[in-house]
Structure formats: structure tokens, C-alpha cells
Coordinates of C-alpha atoms in Angstrom, one line a residue:
M1 CA 2.1 7.7 -20.9
T2 CA 3.3 11.1 -19.6
S3 CA 2.7 12.3 -16.1
M4 CA 0.3 14.9 -17.1
S5 CA -1.8 12.4 -19.1
R6 CA -1.7 9.9 -16.2
A7 CA -2.9 12.9 -14.0
R8 CA -5.9 13.4 -16.2
V9 CA -6.8 9.9 -16.3
A10 CA -6.5 9.5 -12.6
R11 CA -8.7 12.5 -11.9
R12 CA -11.3 11.1 -14.3
I13 CA -11.3 7.8 -12.4
A14 CA -11.4 9.4 -9.1
A15 CA -14.3 11.7 -10.2
G16 CA -16.1 8.8 -11.5
A17 CA -15.7 7.0 -8.2
A18 CA -17.0 10.1 -6.3
Y19 CA -20.0 10.7 -8.4
G20 CA -21.1 7.2 -9.1
G21 CA -19.5 6.5 -12.6
G22 CA -18.3 3.1 -13.3
G23 CA -17.3 2.7 -17.0
I24 CA -13.9 4.3 -17.4
G25 CA -11.6 1.4 -18.4
L26 CA -7.9 1.2 -17.8
V27 CA -6.8 -0.3 -21.1
G28 CA -8.7 -2.0 -24.0
A29 CA -10.8 -4.8 -22.9
A30 CA -9.3 -7.2 -25.4
A31 CA -5.6 -6.3 -24.4
M32 CA -6.5 -6.5 -20.8
G33 CA -8.0 -10.0 -21.4
L34 CA -4.7 -11.2 -22.7
V35 CA -2.8 -9.6 -19.7
L36 CA -5.2 -11.3 -17.4
A37 CA -4.6 -14.7 -19.1
E38 CA -0.9 -14.4 -18.6
V39 CA -1.1 -13.3 -15.0
Q40 CA -3.3 -16.3 -14.2
L41 CA -0.4 -18.4 -15.4
A42 CA 1.6 -17.1 -12.5
K43 CA -1.4 -17.3 -10.1
R44 CA -1.8 -21.0 -10.9
Q45 CA 1.5 -21.7 -9.3
V46 CA 0.2 -20.0 -6.1
G47 CA -3.1 -21.6 -5.7
N48 CA -6.6 -20.0 -5.5
G49 CA -5.7 -17.5 -2.8
T50 CA -6.2 -20.0 0.1
A51 CA -2.6 -20.8 0.6
C52 CA -1.2 -20.7 4.0
V53 CA -0.3 -17.2 5.3
P54 CA 2.1 -17.3 8.4
Q55 CA 0.4 -15.9 11.7
A56 CA 1.9 -12.6 12.6
D57 CA -0.8 -11.1 15.0
G58 CA 0.7 -10.3 18.4
R59 CA 2.8 -7.8 20.4
Y60 CA 6.1 -6.4 19.0
G61 CA 8.7 -4.5 21.1
S62 CA 7.6 -5.9 24.4
S63 CA 10.8 -4.7 25.9
Y64 CA 9.6 -1.1 25.6
T65 CA 6.6 -1.8 27.8
R66 CA 6.1 1.0 30.5
P67 CA 3.5 0.9 33.3
G68 CA 0.3 2.9 32.4
E69 CA 1.5 3.5 28.7
P70 CA -0.7 1.5 26.2
P71 CA 0.8 -0.1 23.1
L72 CA 0.3 1.4 19.8
R73 CA -2.2 -0.6 17.6
L74 CA -1.5 -1.4 14.0
V75 CA -4.0 -3.1 11.6
M76 CA -3.1 -4.4 8.1
L77 CA -5.9 -4.6 5.4
G78 CA -6.0 -5.6 1.9
D79 CA -5.0 -8.6 -0.2
S80 CA -2.2 -11.3 -0.3
T81 CA 0.6 -8.6 -0.2
A82 CA -0.7 -7.2 3.0
A83 CA -1.4 -10.6 4.5
G84 CA 2.3 -11.6 3.7
Q85 CA 1.6 -14.7 1.5
G86 CA 4.7 -16.1 0.0
V87 CA 6.9 -16.3 3.2
H88 CA 7.1 -18.9 5.8
R89 CA 7.6 -17.0 9.0
G90 CA 5.2 -14.5 10.7
G91 CA 8.3 -12.1 11.3
Q92 CA 8.9 -11.9 7.6
T93 CA 5.4 -10.5 6.6
P94 CA 5.0 -6.8 5.9
G95 CA 2.8 -6.3 9.0
A96 CA 5.4 -7.9 11.3
L97 CA 8.1 -5.8 9.7
L98 CA 6.1 -2.5 10.0
A99 CA 5.2 -3.4 13.7
S100 CA 8.8 -4.1 14.6
G101 CA 10.0 -1.0 12.9
L102 CA 7.3 1.2 14.4
A103 CA 8.0 -0.2 17.9
A104 CA 11.7 0.7 17.4
V105 CA 11.1 4.2 16.3
A106 CA 8.3 5.0 18.9
E107 CA 10.0 3.0 21.8
R108 CA 6.7 1.5 22.6
P109 CA 5.1 -1.9 22.1
V110 CA 3.0 -2.3 19.0
V111 CA 0.1 -4.7 18.8
L112 CA -0.6 -6.0 15.2
R113 CA -3.8 -7.4 13.8
N114 CA -4.0 -8.5 10.2
V115 CA -7.4 -8.8 8.5
A116 CA -6.0 -8.9 5.0
L117 CA -7.4 -11.6 2.7
P118 CA -5.4 -13.3 -0.2
G119 CA -7.3 -12.8 -3.4
A120 CA -9.2 -9.9 -2.1
T121 CA -10.3 -7.0 -4.4
S122 CA -11.2 -3.5 -3.0
D123 CA -14.9 -4.5 -2.5
D124 CA -13.7 -6.7 0.3
L125 CA -12.4 -3.7 2.2
D126 CA -16.0 -3.0 3.4
R127 CA -15.9 -6.3 5.3
Q128 CA -12.4 -5.7 6.6
V129 CA -13.2 -2.4 7.9
A130 CA -16.4 -3.7 9.7
L131 CA -14.3 -6.4 11.4
I132 CA -12.0 -3.7 12.9
L133 CA -14.6 -1.3 13.9
A134 CA -16.6 -4.1 15.6
D135 CA -13.6 -5.0 17.7
P136 CA -14.1 -4.1 21.4
D137 CA -10.5 -3.1 21.7
P138 CA -9.7 0.5 21.1
V139 CA -9.7 1.9 17.6
P140 CA -6.3 1.3 15.8
D141 CA -3.7 4.1 16.0
I142 CA -3.0 3.4 12.4
C143 CA -4.2 1.2 9.5
V144 CA -2.1 0.2 6.5
I145 CA -4.0 -0.8 3.4
M146 CA -2.3 -2.7 0.6
I147 CA -4.7 -3.4 -2.4
G148 CA -5.2 -3.2 -6.2
A149 CA -3.4 -6.1 -8.0
N150 CA -6.5 -8.3 -7.9
D151 CA -8.8 -5.3 -9.1
V152 CA -6.7 -5.0 -12.3
T153 CA -6.5 -8.8 -13.0
T154 CA -10.2 -9.3 -12.4
R155 CA -11.0 -6.3 -14.6
M156 CA -13.0 -4.4 -11.8
P157 CA -14.0 -1.1 -13.1
P158 CA -11.3 1.3 -11.6
T159 CA -14.1 3.8 -10.6
R160 CA -15.6 1.0 -8.5
S161 CA -12.2 0.1 -7.0
V162 CA -11.3 3.6 -6.0
R163 CA -14.9 4.1 -4.6
H164 CA -14.4 1.1 -2.3
L165 CA -11.0 2.2 -1.2
A166 CA -12.0 5.8 -0.5
A167 CA -15.0 4.6 1.6
A168 CA -12.6 2.5 3.7
V169 CA -10.2 5.3 4.3
R170 CA -13.2 7.5 5.2
R171 CA -14.7 5.2 7.7
L172 CA -11.3 4.4 9.4
R173 CA -10.4 8.2 9.5
T174 CA -13.9 9.1 10.9
A175 CA -13.3 6.5 13.6
G176 CA -10.1 8.1 14.6
A177 CA -7.4 6.0 13.0
E178 CA -4.6 7.2 10.7
V179 CA -4.4 5.5 7.3
V180 CA -1.7 4.8 4.9
V181 CA -2.3 3.1 1.6
G182 CA 0.2 1.2 -0.4
T183 CA -1.1 1.6 -3.9
C184 CA -1.4 -1.0 -6.6
P185 CA 2.0 -2.7 -7.3
D186 CA 3.4 -3.0 -10.8
L187 CA 1.9 -6.1 -12.5
G188 CA 4.3 -5.6 -15.3
T189 CA 7.1 -7.3 -13.2
I190 CA 5.4 -10.8 -13.0
E191 CA 7.7 -13.1 -14.9
P192 CA 5.2 -14.9 -17.1
V193 CA 3.8 -11.7 -18.6
Q194 CA 5.8 -10.9 -21.6
Q195 CA 6.0 -7.7 -23.8
P196 CA 4.0 -5.9 -25.1
L197 CA 1.5 -7.2 -22.5
R198 CA 4.0 -6.4 -19.7
W199 CA 3.7 -2.7 -20.8
L200 CA 0.0 -2.9 -20.9
A201 CA 0.0 -4.4 -17.2
R202 CA 2.3 -1.7 -16.1
R203 CA 0.3 1.0 -17.6
A204 CA -3.0 -0.4 -16.0
S205 CA -1.3 -0.8 -12.6
R206 CA 0.1 2.9 -12.6
Q207 CA -3.3 4.4 -13.7
L208 CA -5.0 2.6 -10.8
A209 CA -2.3 3.6 -8.4
A210 CA -2.7 7.2 -9.2
A211 CA -6.5 7.1 -9.0
Q212 CA -6.2 5.3 -5.6
T213 CA -3.8 8.2 -4.4
I214 CA -6.4 10.7 -5.2
G215 CA -9.2 9.0 -3.6
A216 CA -7.2 8.1 -0.5
V217 CA -5.7 11.5 0.0
E218 CA -9.0 13.2 -0.5
Q219 CA -10.4 11.3 2.3
G220 CA -7.7 12.1 4.8
G221 CA -5.1 9.1 4.2
R222 CA -1.6 9.1 3.1
T223 CA -0.3 7.0 0.2
V224 CA 3.0 5.3 -0.6
S225 CA 3.7 4.2 -4.2
L226 CA 4.7 0.4 -4.4
G227 CA 4.5 0.2 -8.1
D228 CA 7.8 1.4 -9.1
L229 CA 9.4 0.0 -6.0
L230 CA 8.3 -3.4 -7.0
G231 CA 9.3 -2.6 -10.6
P232 CA 13.0 -2.0 -11.4
E233 CA 14.3 -3.6 -8.2
F234 CA 12.2 -6.7 -8.7
A235 CA 13.0 -6.8 -12.4
A236 CA 16.6 -6.7 -11.7
N237 CA 16.6 -9.2 -8.8
P238 CA 13.6 -11.5 -9.3
R239 CA 15.2 -14.5 -7.7
E240 CA 15.9 -12.4 -4.5
L241 CA 12.7 -10.2 -4.4
F242 CA 10.2 -12.6 -5.7
G243 CA 9.2 -15.8 -3.7
P244 CA 9.2 -19.4 -4.8
D245 CA 5.9 -18.8 -6.7
N246 CA 7.4 -15.9 -8.8
Y247 CA 4.3 -14.0 -8.1
H248 CA 4.5 -12.8 -4.4
P249 CA 7.4 -11.0 -2.9
S250 CA 10.0 -13.0 -1.0
A251 CA 11.1 -12.1 2.6
E252 CA 13.6 -9.7 0.9
G253 CA 10.9 -8.3 -1.3
Y254 CA 8.5 -7.5 1.6
A255 CA 11.4 -6.0 3.5
T256 CA 12.0 -3.6 0.7
A257 CA 8.4 -2.6 0.6
A258 CA 8.3 -2.2 4.4
M259 CA 11.3 0.0 4.3
A260 CA 9.4 2.3 2.0
V261 CA 6.2 2.3 3.9
L262 CA 7.5 2.6 7.5
P263 CA 8.6 6.3 7.3
T264 CA 5.2 7.3 6.2
V265 CA 3.6 5.3 9.0
C266 CA 5.8 7.0 11.6
A267 CA 5.0 10.4 10.0
A268 CA 1.4 9.8 10.3
L269 CA 1.7 9.2 14.0
G270 CA 3.9 12.3 14.5
L271 CA 7.0 10.2 15.2
W272 CA 9.3 11.3 12.3
P273 CA 11.9 14.0 12.8
A274 CA 10.3 17.4 12.4
D275 CA 13.1 18.7 10.1
E276 CA 12.2 16.0 7.6
E277 CA 8.6 17.0 7.4
R278 CA 9.5 20.1 5.4
P279 CA 9.9 19.5 1.6
D280 CA 13.3 19.3 0.4
A281 CA 13.7 20.9 -3.1
S282 CA 16.8 18.8 -3.8
R283 CA 14.8 15.6 -3.5
R284 CA 12.2 17.2 -5.8
E285 CA 9.6 17.3 -3.1
G286 CA 6.9 19.9 -2.8
F287 CA 3.3 21.0 -3.2
L288 CA 1.3 19.9 -6.3
P289 CA -2.2 19.7 -7.4
V290 CA -3.3 16.3 -6.1
A291 CA -3.8 14.7 -9.4
R292 CA -0.3 15.6 -10.5
A293 CA 1.3 14.5 -7.2
A294 CA -0.6 11.2 -7.7
A295 CA 0.6 10.7 -11.2
E296 CA 4.2 11.3 -10.2
A297 CA 4.0 9.0 -7.2
A298 CA 2.8 6.2 -9.4
S299 CA 5.9 6.4 -11.4
E300 CA 8.5 6.3 -8.5
A301 CA 9.4 4.0 -5.8
G302 CA 8.4 4.9 -2.2
T303 CA 6.8 8.2 -3.0
E304 CA 4.4 9.6 -0.4
V305 CA 1.5 11.8 -1.0
T306 CA -0.5 13.5 1.7
A307 CA -3.1 16.2 1.8
A308 CA -1.8 19.7 2.1
M309 CA -4.4 22.4 1.2
P310 CA -8.1 21.7 0.6
T311 CA -8.1 24.0 -2.5
G312 CA -5.9 25.7 -4.8
P313 CA -5.8 27.2 -8.4
K314 CA -6.3 23.6 -9.8
G315 CA -8.4 22.2 -7.0
P316 CA -6.9 20.2 -3.8
W317 CA -3.2 20.2 -3.4
A318 CA -0.9 17.7 -1.8
L319 CA 2.5 17.4 -0.5
L320 CA 4.7 14.9 -2.4
K321 CA 7.7 13.5 -0.3
R322 CA 10.5 11.2 -1.2
R323 CA 11.3 9.9 2.2
R324 CA 14.5 8.2 3.1
R325 CA 13.9 4.4 3.6
R326 CA 14.6 3.1 7.0
R327 CA 15.9 -0.5 7.5
V328 CA 13.4 -2.4 9.7
P329 CA 14.2 -5.1 12.3
V330 CA 12.8 -8.6 11.9
S331 CA 11.1 -10.1 15.0
E332 CA 8.5 -12.6 15.9
P333 CA 5.3 -11.7 17.6
T334 CA 4.5 -12.3 21.3
P335 CA 0.9 -13.6 21.4
V336 CA -1.7 -11.2 22.9
S337 CA -4.3 -12.4 25.3
P338 CA -7.9 -12.1 23.9
S339 CA -9.9 -9.3 25.2
P340 CA -12.3 -10.4 28.0

């Protein structure tokens, strides 16, 4: 599917989400049923979504503590990828990697809370956001959402999926948090899925990722494409980047994803160098209609999309950035005392 075609499909899905539609399919129902069956072969090796996830909540970068300066607060939401299922140590989860990296860049401690749920689909974001907003602690400085794979495999209508994501971004932004969404990963990389179903899974994943980008950006969030990032690199190095279950990323895989997301997290908080905020034509960065930017991002690793202008010749416009990845340190959390 071309970038322009994907942009049209993504715009239709996002419009359906905004105006209450629910019947736009990603791929044919029969074909998607076959994809689902093969994906389930992989998931059976993982369990039913209740497998142990290492504890990563706590304080990172405690050496940066300064009197009177509060720590930054980072919250992870989403599914098993956000939770870090598939690794054995808290410091190997994406939340821990992002918290460690953010602390190093900001030179401030970062308190991480993870409310992601393995097996979750986008409709669980309502519950996760409610947990965050009910917390007596201050509103998080930044929330990172990773969601979408289970929406595809359970055949949730994409308009419904995007509607829940957009609502979550809107509620968090209204509360005062910055939001970064890691869009739907590429299900075509799962080893038990064979051609031509691998192609169908990739197509469905990218269509949803593009639609998620539109929905999130229009509510004031930023997005980073994980689909292509977890595609060629994972396909070329499956033994290194997939975990033992061949479904979830390994520690190296999560580190690869965190390296792509960290620059956008830092930019959202105003911590990235100002000279890197300007679009670089040599890196094919620039301003595009949001649907076209979403379609291009869905096809390329680590591409960021953020709102730029509320309107233009073809509707809202966005800034498409291909940020340089930054290696993230690995550290274990220091437990945080509960709030009184």
C-alpha cells in the first residue's frame, strides 16, 4: 500500500473514531481470522497475559537529587510491551530504560509508575488513565502509551481503538501531562506468522499505527512509530531482539525501542537541544498534512509526529521528525515511599 493510500485509510479511521463510526475494517475478516490464528500460536507460548512482569516502579537518577527540586514523574500505560513482559529484571523494561535516560538528560531524578496491563486493548486505557488521575501525587510530567497489537489480534474495530486512545490522550493533556504514544508494532515480525499472512498482519498494523497517530496528535500528543523499528531490525536479529517466547521483545529489543522513544520524551519536556527542533531537510523532515505525516511515520523506524498548525490547505498539519537515537543507561529503581 502506498503512503498516500495509507493516509486516506488512516484519515477515514480517525474520522470514524471522532464521529462515532465503528465499522471500517483493517483487512478482510476471513484473512484477518487466519492472521489471528497464527498469532495465537505465538501467544500460547507466552500464556494468557498474566505472566510475571518485573517490578520497575521507583526512583531513577537519585544522584541528581537537589534540595527543593522535585523529581520528574513518568507514567507508562498500555499493554505488555509498555509493561515490559518478556524480560527478567526491572531495569530492562522500557519504563525503566526511559526513566534512566530521562534522568541522565534532565539531570534530575525521575519517579516511574507503570499501570500498563499485559493483554490490554485500547479500551483498557480508560481504566489506566483513571488510576493515574486518582493518584494523590502530582499529575505526571509525561505519560508514555504503548498500545495496539492486541487491538489487531482481537479484531477490535480500528475506529473504536483510535477513539479510546484519543480520549486517553485528551484526558491526560487536559490534566497537564505531556503524552507520547508508541504506535502499534509490526505484527508481521512474529516468527510463527508466515507469508502471505505476514504481509496482511504488517498491513493491518501499519494502518492502525497511522490512524493512532492522527488521533493522538489531534489531541495534543506526540507519536513515535514502533512498527518499522520492530520490523527489519527484529526480522534480521530475531534471536537477539525477541525474548524467549518469540513474541515479546528481549532486553536488547526493549532497549532499541527505548532509544527511539527517549528523544521524543525529552523534546516534549523541552529538554532536547533547540537546534535539533528545527526540521532538517537532509533527514527528510518537515511539515506535512497530519494524515500524510502519519502514513509516512507508520512505515519508518522511530519517526516522530507532533502537531504543528491547526489548519492548512488540507486540514491540520504536523511536523515529521526523524530524531537521532540516543543510547539509554540501564539502572535499577530505588523504591519510593508511598504517599501519606
